[in-house]
PDB file of C-alpha atoms and ligand atoms in Angstrom:
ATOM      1  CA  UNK A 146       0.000   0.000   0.000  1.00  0.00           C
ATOM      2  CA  UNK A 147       2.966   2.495   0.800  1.00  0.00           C
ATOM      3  CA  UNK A 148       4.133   2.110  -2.538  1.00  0.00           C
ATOM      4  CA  UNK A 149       1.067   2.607  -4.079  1.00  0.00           C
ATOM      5  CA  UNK A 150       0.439   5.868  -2.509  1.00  0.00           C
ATOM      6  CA  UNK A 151       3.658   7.097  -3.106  1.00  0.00           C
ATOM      7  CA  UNK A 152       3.193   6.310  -7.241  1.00  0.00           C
ATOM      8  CA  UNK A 153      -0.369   7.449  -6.737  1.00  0.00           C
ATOM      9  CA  UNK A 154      -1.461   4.498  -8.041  1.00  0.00           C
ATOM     10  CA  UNK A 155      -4.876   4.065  -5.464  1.00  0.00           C
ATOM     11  CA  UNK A 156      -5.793   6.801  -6.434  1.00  0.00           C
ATOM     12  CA  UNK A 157      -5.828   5.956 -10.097  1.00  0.00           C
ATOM     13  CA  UNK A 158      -7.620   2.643  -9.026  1.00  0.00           C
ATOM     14  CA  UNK A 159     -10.256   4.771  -7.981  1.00  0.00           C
ATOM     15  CA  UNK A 160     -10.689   6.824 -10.675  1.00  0.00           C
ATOM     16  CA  UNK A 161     -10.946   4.148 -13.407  1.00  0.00           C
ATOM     17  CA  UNK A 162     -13.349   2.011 -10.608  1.00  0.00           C
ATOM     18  CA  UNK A 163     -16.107   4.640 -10.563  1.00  0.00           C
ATOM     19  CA  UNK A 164     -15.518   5.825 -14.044  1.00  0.00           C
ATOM     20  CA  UNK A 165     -16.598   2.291 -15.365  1.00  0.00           C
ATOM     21  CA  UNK A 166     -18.472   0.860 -12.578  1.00  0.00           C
ATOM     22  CA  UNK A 167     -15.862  -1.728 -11.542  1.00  0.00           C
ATOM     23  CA  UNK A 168     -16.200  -3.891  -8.570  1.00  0.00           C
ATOM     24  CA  UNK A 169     -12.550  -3.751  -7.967  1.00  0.00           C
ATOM     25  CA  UNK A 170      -9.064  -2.352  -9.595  1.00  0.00           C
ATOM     26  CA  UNK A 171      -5.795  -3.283  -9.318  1.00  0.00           C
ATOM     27  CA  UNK A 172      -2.438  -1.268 -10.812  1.00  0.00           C
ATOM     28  CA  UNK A 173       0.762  -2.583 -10.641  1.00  0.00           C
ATOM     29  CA  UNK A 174       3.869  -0.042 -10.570  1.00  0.00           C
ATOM     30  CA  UNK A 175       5.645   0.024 -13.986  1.00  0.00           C
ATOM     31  CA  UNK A 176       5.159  -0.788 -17.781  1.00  0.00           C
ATOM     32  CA  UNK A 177       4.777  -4.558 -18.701  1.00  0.00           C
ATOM     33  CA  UNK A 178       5.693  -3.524 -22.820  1.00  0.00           C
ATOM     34  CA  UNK A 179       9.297  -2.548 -21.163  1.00  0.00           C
ATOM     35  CA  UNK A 180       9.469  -4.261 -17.907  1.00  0.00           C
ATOM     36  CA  UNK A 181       9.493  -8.170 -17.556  1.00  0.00           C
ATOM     37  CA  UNK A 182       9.286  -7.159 -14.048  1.00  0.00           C
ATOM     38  CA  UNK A 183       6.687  -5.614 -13.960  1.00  0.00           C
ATOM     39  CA  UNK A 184       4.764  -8.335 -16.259  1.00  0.00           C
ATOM     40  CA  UNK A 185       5.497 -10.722 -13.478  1.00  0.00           C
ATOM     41  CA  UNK A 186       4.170  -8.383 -11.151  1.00  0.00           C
ATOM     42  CA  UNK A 187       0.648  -8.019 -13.478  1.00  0.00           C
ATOM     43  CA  UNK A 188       0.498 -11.662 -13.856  1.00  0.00           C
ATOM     44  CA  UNK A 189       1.476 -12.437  -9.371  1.00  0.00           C
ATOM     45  CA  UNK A 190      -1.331  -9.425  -8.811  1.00  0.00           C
ATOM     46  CA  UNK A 191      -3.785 -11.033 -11.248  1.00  0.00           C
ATOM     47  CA  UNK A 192      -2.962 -14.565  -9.531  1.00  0.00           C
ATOM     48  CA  UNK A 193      -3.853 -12.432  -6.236  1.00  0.00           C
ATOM     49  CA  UNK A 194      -7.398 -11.157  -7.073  1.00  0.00           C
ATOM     50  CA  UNK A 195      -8.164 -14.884  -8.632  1.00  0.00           C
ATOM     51  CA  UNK A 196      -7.571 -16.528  -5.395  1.00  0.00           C
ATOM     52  CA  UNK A 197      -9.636 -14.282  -3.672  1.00  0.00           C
ATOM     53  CA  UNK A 198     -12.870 -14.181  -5.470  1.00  0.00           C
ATOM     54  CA  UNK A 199     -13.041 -18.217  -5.923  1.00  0.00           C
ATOM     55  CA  UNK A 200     -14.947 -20.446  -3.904  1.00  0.00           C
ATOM     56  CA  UNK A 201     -15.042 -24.286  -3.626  1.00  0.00           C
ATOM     57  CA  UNK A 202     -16.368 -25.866  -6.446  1.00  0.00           C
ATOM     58  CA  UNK A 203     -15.940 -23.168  -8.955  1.00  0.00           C
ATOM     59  CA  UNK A 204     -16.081 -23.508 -12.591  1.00  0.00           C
ATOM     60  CA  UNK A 205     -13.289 -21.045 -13.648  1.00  0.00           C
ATOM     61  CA  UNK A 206     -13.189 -19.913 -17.420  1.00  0.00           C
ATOM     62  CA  UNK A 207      -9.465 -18.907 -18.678  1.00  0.00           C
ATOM     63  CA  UNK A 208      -8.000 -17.330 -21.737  1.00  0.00           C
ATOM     64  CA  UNK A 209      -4.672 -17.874 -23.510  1.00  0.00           C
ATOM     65  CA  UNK A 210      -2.330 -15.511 -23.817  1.00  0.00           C
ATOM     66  CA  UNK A 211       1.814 -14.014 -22.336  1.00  0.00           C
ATOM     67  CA  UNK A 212      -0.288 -12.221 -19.510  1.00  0.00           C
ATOM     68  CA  UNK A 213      -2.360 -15.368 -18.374  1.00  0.00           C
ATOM     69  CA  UNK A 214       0.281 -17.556 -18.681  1.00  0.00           C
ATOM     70  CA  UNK A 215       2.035 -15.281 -16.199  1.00  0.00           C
ATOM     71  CA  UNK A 216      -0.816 -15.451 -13.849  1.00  0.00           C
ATOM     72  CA  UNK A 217      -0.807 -19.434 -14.103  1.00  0.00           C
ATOM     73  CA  UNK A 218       3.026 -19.390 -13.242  1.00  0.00           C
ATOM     74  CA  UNK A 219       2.282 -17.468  -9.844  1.00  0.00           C
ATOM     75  CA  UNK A 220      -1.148 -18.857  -9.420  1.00  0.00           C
ATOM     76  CA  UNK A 221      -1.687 -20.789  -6.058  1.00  0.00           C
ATOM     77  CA  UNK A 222      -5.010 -21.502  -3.948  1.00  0.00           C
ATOM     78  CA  UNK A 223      -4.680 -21.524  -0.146  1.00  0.00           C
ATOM     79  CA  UNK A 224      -5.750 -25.485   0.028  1.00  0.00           C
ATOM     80  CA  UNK A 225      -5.755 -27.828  -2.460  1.00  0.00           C
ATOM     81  CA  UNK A 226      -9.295 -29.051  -1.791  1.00  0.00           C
ATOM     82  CA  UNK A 227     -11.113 -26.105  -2.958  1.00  0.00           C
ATOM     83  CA  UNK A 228     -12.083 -28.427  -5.887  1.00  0.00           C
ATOM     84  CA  UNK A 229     -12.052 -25.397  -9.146  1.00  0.00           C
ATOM     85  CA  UNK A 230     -12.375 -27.120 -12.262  1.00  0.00           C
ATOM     86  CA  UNK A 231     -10.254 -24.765 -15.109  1.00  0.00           C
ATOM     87  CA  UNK A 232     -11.533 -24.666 -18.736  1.00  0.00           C
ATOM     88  CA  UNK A 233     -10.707 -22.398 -21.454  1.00  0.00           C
ATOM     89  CA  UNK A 234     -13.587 -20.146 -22.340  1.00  0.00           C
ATOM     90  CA  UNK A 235     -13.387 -20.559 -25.847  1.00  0.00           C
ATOM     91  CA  UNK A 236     -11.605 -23.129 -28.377  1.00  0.00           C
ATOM     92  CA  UNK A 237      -8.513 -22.828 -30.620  1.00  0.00           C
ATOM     93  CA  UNK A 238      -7.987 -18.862 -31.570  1.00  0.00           C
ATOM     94  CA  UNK A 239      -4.587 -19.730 -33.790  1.00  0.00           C
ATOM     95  CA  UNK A 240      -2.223 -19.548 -30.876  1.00  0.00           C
ATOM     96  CA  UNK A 241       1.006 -21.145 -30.309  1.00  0.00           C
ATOM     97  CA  UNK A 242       0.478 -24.144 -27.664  1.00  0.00           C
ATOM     98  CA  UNK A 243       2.308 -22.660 -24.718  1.00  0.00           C
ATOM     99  CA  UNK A 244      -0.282 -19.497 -25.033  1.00  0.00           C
ATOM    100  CA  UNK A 245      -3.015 -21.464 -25.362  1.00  0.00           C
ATOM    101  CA  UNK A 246      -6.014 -21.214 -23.430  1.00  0.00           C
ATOM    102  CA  UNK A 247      -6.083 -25.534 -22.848  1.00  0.00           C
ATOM    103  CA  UNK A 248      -2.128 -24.939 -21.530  1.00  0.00           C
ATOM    104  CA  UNK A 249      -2.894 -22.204 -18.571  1.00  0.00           C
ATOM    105  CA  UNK A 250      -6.097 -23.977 -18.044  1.00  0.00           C
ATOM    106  CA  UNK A 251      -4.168 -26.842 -17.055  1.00  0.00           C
ATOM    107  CA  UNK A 252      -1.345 -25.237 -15.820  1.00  0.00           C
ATOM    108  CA  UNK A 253      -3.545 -23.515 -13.102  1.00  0.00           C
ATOM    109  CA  UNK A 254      -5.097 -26.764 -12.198  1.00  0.00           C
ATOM    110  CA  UNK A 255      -2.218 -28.483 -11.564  1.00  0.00           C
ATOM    111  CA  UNK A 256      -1.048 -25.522  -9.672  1.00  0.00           C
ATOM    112  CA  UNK A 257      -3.898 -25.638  -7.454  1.00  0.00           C
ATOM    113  CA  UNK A 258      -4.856 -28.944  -7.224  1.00  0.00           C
ATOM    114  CA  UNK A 259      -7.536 -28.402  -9.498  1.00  0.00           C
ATOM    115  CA  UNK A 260      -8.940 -30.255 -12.092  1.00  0.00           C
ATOM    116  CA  UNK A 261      -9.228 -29.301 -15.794  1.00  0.00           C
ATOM    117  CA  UNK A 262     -11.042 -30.225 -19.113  1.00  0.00           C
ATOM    118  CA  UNK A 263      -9.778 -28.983 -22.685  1.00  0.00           C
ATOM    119  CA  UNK A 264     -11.469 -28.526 -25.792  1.00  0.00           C
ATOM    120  CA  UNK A 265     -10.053 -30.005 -28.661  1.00  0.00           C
ATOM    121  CA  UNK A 266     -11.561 -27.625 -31.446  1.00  0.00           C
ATOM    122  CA  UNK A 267      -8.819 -26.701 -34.185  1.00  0.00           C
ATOM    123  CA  UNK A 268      -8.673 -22.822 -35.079  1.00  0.00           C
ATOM    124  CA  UNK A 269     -10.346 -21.468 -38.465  1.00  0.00           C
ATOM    125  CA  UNK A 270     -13.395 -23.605 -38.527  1.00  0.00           C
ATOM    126  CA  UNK A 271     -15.702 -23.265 -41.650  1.00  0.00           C
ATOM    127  CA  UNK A 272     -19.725 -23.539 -41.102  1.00  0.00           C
ATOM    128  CA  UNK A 273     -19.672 -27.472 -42.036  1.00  0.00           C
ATOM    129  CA  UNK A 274     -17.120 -28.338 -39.356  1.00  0.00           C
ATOM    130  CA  UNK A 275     -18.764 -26.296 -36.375  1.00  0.00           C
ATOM    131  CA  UNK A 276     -21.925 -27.777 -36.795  1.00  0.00           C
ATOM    132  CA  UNK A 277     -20.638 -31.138 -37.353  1.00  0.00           C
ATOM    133  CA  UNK A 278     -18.120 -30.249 -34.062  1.00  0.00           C
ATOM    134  CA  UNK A 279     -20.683 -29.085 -31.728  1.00  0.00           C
ATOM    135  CA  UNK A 280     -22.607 -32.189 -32.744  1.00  0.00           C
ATOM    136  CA  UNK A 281     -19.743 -34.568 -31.147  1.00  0.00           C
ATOM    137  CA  UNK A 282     -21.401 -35.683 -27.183  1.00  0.00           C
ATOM    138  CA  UNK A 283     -17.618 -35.293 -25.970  1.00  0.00           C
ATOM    139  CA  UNK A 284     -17.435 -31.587 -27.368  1.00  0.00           C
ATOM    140  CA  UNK A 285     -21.053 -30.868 -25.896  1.00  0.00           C
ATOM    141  CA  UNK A 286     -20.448 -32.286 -22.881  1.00  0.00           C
ATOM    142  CA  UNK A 287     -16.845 -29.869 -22.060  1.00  0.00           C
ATOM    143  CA  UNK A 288     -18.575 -26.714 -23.464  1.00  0.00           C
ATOM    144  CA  UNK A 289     -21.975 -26.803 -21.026  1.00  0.00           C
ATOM    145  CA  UNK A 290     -19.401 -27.353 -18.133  1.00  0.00           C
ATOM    146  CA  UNK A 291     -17.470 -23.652 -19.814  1.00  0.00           C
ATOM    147  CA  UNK A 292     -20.857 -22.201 -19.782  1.00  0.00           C
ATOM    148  CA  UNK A 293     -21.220 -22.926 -16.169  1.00  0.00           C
ATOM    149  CA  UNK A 294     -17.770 -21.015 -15.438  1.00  0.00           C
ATOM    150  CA  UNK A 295     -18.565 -18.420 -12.446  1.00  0.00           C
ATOM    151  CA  UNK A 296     -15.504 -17.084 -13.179  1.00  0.00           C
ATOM    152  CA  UNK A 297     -13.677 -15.713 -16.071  1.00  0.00           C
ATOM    153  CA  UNK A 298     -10.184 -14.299 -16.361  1.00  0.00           C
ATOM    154  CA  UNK A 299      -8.842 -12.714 -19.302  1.00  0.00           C
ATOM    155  CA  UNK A 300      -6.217 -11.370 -21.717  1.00  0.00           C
ATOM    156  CA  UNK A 301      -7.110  -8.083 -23.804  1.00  0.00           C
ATOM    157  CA  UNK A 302      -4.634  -7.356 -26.500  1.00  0.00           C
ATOM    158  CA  UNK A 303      -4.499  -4.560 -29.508  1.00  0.00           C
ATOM    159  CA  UNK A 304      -6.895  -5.825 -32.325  1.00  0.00           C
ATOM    160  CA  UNK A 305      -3.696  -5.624 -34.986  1.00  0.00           C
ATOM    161  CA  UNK A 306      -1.295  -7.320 -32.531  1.00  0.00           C
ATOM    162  CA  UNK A 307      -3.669 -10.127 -32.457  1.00  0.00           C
ATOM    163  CA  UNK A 308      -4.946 -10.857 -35.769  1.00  0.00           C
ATOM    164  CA  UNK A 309      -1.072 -10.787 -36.869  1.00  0.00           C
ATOM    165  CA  UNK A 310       0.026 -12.904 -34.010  1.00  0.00           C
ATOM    166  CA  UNK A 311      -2.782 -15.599 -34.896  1.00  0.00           C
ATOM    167  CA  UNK A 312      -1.732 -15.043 -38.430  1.00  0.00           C
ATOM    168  CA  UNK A 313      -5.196 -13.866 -40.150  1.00  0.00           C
ATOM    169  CA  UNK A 314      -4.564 -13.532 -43.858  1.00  0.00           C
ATOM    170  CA  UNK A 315      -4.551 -10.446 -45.328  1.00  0.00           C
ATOM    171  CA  UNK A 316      -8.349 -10.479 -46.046  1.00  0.00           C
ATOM    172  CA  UNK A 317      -9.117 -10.841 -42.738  1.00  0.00           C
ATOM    173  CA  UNK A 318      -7.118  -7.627 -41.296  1.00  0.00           C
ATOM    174  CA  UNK A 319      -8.290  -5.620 -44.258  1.00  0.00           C
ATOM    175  CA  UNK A 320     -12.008  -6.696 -43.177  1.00  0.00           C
ATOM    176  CA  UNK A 321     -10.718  -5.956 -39.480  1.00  0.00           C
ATOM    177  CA  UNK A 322      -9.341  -2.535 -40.134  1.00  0.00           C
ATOM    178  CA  UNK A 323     -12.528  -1.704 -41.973  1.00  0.00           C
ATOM    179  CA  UNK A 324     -14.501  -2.929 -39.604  1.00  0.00           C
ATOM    180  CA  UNK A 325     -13.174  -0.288 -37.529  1.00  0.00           C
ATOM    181  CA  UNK A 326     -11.139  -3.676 -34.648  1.00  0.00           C
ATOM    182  CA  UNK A 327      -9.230  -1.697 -32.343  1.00  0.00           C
ATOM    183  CA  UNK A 328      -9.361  -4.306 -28.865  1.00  0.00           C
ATOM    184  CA  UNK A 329      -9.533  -7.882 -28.709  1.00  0.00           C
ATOM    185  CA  UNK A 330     -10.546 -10.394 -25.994  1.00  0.00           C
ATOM    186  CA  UNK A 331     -11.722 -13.840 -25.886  1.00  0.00           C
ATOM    187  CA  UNK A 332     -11.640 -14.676 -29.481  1.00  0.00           C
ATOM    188  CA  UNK A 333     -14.322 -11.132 -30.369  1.00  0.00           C
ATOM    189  CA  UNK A 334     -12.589  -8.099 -31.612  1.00  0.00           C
ATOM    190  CA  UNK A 335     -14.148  -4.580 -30.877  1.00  0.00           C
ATOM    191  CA  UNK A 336     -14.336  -1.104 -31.794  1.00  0.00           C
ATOM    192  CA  UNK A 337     -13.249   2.398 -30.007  1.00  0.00           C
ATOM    193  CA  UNK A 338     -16.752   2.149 -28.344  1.00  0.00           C
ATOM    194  CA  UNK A 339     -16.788  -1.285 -27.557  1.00  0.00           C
ATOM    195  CA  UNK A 340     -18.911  -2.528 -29.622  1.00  0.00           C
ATOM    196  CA  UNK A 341     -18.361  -5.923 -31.041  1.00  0.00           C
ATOM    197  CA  UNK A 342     -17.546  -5.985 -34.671  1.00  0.00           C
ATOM    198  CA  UNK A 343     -15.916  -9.056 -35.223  1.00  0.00           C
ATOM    199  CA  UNK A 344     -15.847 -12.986 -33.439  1.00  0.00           C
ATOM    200  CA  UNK A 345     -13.589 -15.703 -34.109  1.00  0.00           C
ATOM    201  CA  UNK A 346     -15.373 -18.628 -35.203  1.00  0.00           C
ATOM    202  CA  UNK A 347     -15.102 -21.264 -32.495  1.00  0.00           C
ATOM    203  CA  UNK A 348     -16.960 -22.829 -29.723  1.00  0.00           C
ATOM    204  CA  UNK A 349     -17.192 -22.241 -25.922  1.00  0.00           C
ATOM    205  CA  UNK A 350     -17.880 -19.022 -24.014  1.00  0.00           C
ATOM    206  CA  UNK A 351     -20.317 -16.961 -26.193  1.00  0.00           C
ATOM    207  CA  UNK A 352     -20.791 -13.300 -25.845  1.00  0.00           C
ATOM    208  CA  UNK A 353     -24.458 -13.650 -23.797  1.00  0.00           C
ATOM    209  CA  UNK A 354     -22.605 -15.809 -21.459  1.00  0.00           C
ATOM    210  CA  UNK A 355     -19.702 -13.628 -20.955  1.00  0.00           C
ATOM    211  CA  UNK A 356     -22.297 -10.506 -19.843  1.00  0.00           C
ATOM    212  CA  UNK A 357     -23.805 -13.131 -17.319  1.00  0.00           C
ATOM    213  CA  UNK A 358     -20.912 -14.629 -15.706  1.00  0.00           C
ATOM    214  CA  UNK A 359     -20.494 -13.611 -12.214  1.00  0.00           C
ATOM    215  CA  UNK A 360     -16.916 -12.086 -12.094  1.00  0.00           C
ATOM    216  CA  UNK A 361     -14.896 -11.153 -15.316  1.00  0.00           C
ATOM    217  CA  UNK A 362     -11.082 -10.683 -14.635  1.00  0.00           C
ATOM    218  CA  UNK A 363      -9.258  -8.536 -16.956  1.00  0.00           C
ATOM    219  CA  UNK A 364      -5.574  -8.850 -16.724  1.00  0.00           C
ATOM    220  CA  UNK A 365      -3.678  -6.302 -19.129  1.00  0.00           C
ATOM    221  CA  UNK A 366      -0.899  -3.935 -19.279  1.00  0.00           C
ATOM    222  CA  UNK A 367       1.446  -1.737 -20.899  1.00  0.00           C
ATOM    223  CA  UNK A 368       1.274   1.427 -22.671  1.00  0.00           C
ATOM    224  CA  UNK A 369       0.370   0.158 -26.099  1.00  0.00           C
ATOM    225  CA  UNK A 370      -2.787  -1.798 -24.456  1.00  0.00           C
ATOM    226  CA  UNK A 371      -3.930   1.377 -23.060  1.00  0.00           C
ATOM    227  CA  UNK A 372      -6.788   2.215 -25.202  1.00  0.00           C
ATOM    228  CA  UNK A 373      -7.538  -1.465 -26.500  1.00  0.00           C
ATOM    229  CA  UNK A 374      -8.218  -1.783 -22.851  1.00  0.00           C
ATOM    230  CA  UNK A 375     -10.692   1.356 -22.663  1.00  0.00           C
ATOM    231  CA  UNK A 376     -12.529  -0.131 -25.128  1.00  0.00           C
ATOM    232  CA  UNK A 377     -12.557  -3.464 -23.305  1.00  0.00           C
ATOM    233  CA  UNK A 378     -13.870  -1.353 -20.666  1.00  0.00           C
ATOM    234  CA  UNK A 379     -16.803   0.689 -22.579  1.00  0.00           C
ATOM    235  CA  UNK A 380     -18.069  -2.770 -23.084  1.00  0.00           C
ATOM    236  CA  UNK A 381     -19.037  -2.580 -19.804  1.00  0.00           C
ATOM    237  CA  UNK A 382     -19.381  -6.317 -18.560  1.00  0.00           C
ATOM    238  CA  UNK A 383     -15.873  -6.502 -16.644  1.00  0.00           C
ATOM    239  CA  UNK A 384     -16.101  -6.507 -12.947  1.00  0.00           C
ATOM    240  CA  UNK A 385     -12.509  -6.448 -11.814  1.00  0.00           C
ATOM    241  CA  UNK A 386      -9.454  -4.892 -13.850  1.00  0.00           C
ATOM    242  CA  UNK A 387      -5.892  -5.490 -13.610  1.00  0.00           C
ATOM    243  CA  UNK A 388      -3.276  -3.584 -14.668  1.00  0.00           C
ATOM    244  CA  UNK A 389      -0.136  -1.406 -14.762  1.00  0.00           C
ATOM    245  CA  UNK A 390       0.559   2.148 -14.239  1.00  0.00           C
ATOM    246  CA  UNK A 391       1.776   2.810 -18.193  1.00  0.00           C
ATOM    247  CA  UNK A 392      -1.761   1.913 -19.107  1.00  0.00           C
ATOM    248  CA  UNK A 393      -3.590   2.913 -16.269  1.00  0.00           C
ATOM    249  CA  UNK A 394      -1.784   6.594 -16.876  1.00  0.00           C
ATOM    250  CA  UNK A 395      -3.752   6.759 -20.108  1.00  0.00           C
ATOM    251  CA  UNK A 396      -6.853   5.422 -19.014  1.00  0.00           C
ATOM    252  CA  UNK A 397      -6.999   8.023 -16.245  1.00  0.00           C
ATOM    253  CA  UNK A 398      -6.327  10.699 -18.710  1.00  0.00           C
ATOM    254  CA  UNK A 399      -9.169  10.154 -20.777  1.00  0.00           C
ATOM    255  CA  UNK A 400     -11.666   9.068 -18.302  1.00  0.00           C
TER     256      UNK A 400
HETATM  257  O1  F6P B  31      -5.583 -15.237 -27.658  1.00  0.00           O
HETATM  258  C1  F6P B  31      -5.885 -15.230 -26.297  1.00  0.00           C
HETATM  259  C2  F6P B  31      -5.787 -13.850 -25.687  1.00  0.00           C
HETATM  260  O2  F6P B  31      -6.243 -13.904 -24.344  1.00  0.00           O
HETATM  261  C3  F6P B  31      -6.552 -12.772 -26.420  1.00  0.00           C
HETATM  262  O3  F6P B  31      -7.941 -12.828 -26.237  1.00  0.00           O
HETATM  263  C4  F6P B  31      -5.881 -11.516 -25.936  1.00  0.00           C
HETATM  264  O4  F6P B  31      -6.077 -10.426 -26.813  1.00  0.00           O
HETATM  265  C5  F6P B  31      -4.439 -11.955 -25.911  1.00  0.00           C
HETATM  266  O5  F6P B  31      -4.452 -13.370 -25.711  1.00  0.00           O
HETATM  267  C6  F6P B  31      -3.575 -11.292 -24.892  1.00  0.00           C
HETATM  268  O6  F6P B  31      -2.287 -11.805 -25.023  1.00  0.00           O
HETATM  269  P1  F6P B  31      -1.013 -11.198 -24.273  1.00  0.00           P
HETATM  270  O7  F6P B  31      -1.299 -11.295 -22.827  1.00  0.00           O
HETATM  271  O8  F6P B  31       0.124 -12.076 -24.715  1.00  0.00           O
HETATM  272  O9  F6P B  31      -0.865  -9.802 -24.763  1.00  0.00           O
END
């Protein structure tokens, strides 16, 4: 807390708190795009609010991502029989396995003596192969336990970072930039306003369900997240934020 006050950082919680109606914020001191440090520290402070808003027998919905993964490194529960069950909250986005949303799903459950179930749904899936997916008893069965997740906890990244990263084809960002993408999170990119413009197409956590679960966790940081984050924020269906001052400066300044 000392150090928070003297960085003025709880009173930048504050701010951004009221300004979007947020249950709860946490900033970290520092800037995760320069600081490995202080993307430890996003990812140990994200692991922090986790532990404290779960309770036994929770269905907890996770995202992939450099940030989550941090938070499943530092992740631990205070016994291992508060029985979570981890799933990721939506199938394959065109990661690389170790950011994958199955990998920190069971990362954290093994972490926590958890357990965890994984969707095996490859990424770019046409019309034909969804339907014929979500008609498979095993797939089914994994994504009604996801849609049960109390919790879910989050990456948000730059719309362009993201589509490049999962390596859309060029059609696909021009659509995006037209389209106006400027945040991303969970597989749906949105505009300035938050306003959904485009989704990945694959199965799990839809939209409705994400403005219904009980606690959304955002964990993001860095001064290049800054406004992809705002507009994660004018959404309006995240309930706790974490972050880091870099970002946090900006958000303040515009709020
Ligand atoms: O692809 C999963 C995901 O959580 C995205 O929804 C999000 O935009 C991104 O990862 C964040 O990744 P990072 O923490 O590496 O910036």
């Amino acid at each position: 807390p000392f150090i928070k006050d003297l960085f003025g950082l709880t009173d930048m919680e504050e701010k951004i708190r009221q300004a979007y109606g947020l249950q709860q914020v946490v900033i970290v001191p520092g800037d995760s795009d320069h600081s490995p440090h202080t993307k430890r520290e996003l990812g140990l402070a994200g692991a922090q609010v986790l532990r404290k808003v779960v309770k036994e027998g929770d269905v907890i919905g996770v995202t992939g991502g450099s940030t989550l993964a941090e938070v499943a490194n530092l992740l631990t529960f205070p016994t291992s029989d508060t029985n979570c069950m981890f799933v990721p909250a939506r199938g394959g986005l065109g990661e690389n396995v170790e950011l994958q949303a199955n990998t920190i799903a069971s990362t954290m459950a093994k972490r926590t003596g958890g357990q965890y179930r994984l969707l095996h749904v490859p990424d770019h899936l046409g019309d034909e192969a969804y339907q014929s997916l979500m008609s498979d008893p095993n797939i089914q069965e994994v994504v009604e336990v996801i849609r049960r997740s109390r919790i879910v906890i989050h990456g948000i990244g730059n719309a362009m970072t993201m589509a490049r990263r999962r390596k859309a084809d060029e059609r696909t960002i021009e659509l995006l930039k037209q389209e106006g993408a400027h945040a991303e999170a969970f597989g749906y990119y949105f505009d300035r306003e938050g306003n959904v413009v485009h989704k990945m197409p694959t199965v799990g956590l839809k939209l409705e369900d994400i403005m219904e679960t009980e606690v959304v966790i955002g964990v993001a940081g860095g001064s290049s997240k800054a406004e992809a984050i705002e507009s994660i924020l004018k959404f309006g269906h995240e309930d706790i934020l974490v972050t880091d001052e870099a970002a946090a400066q900006v958000i303040v300044s515009r709020c």
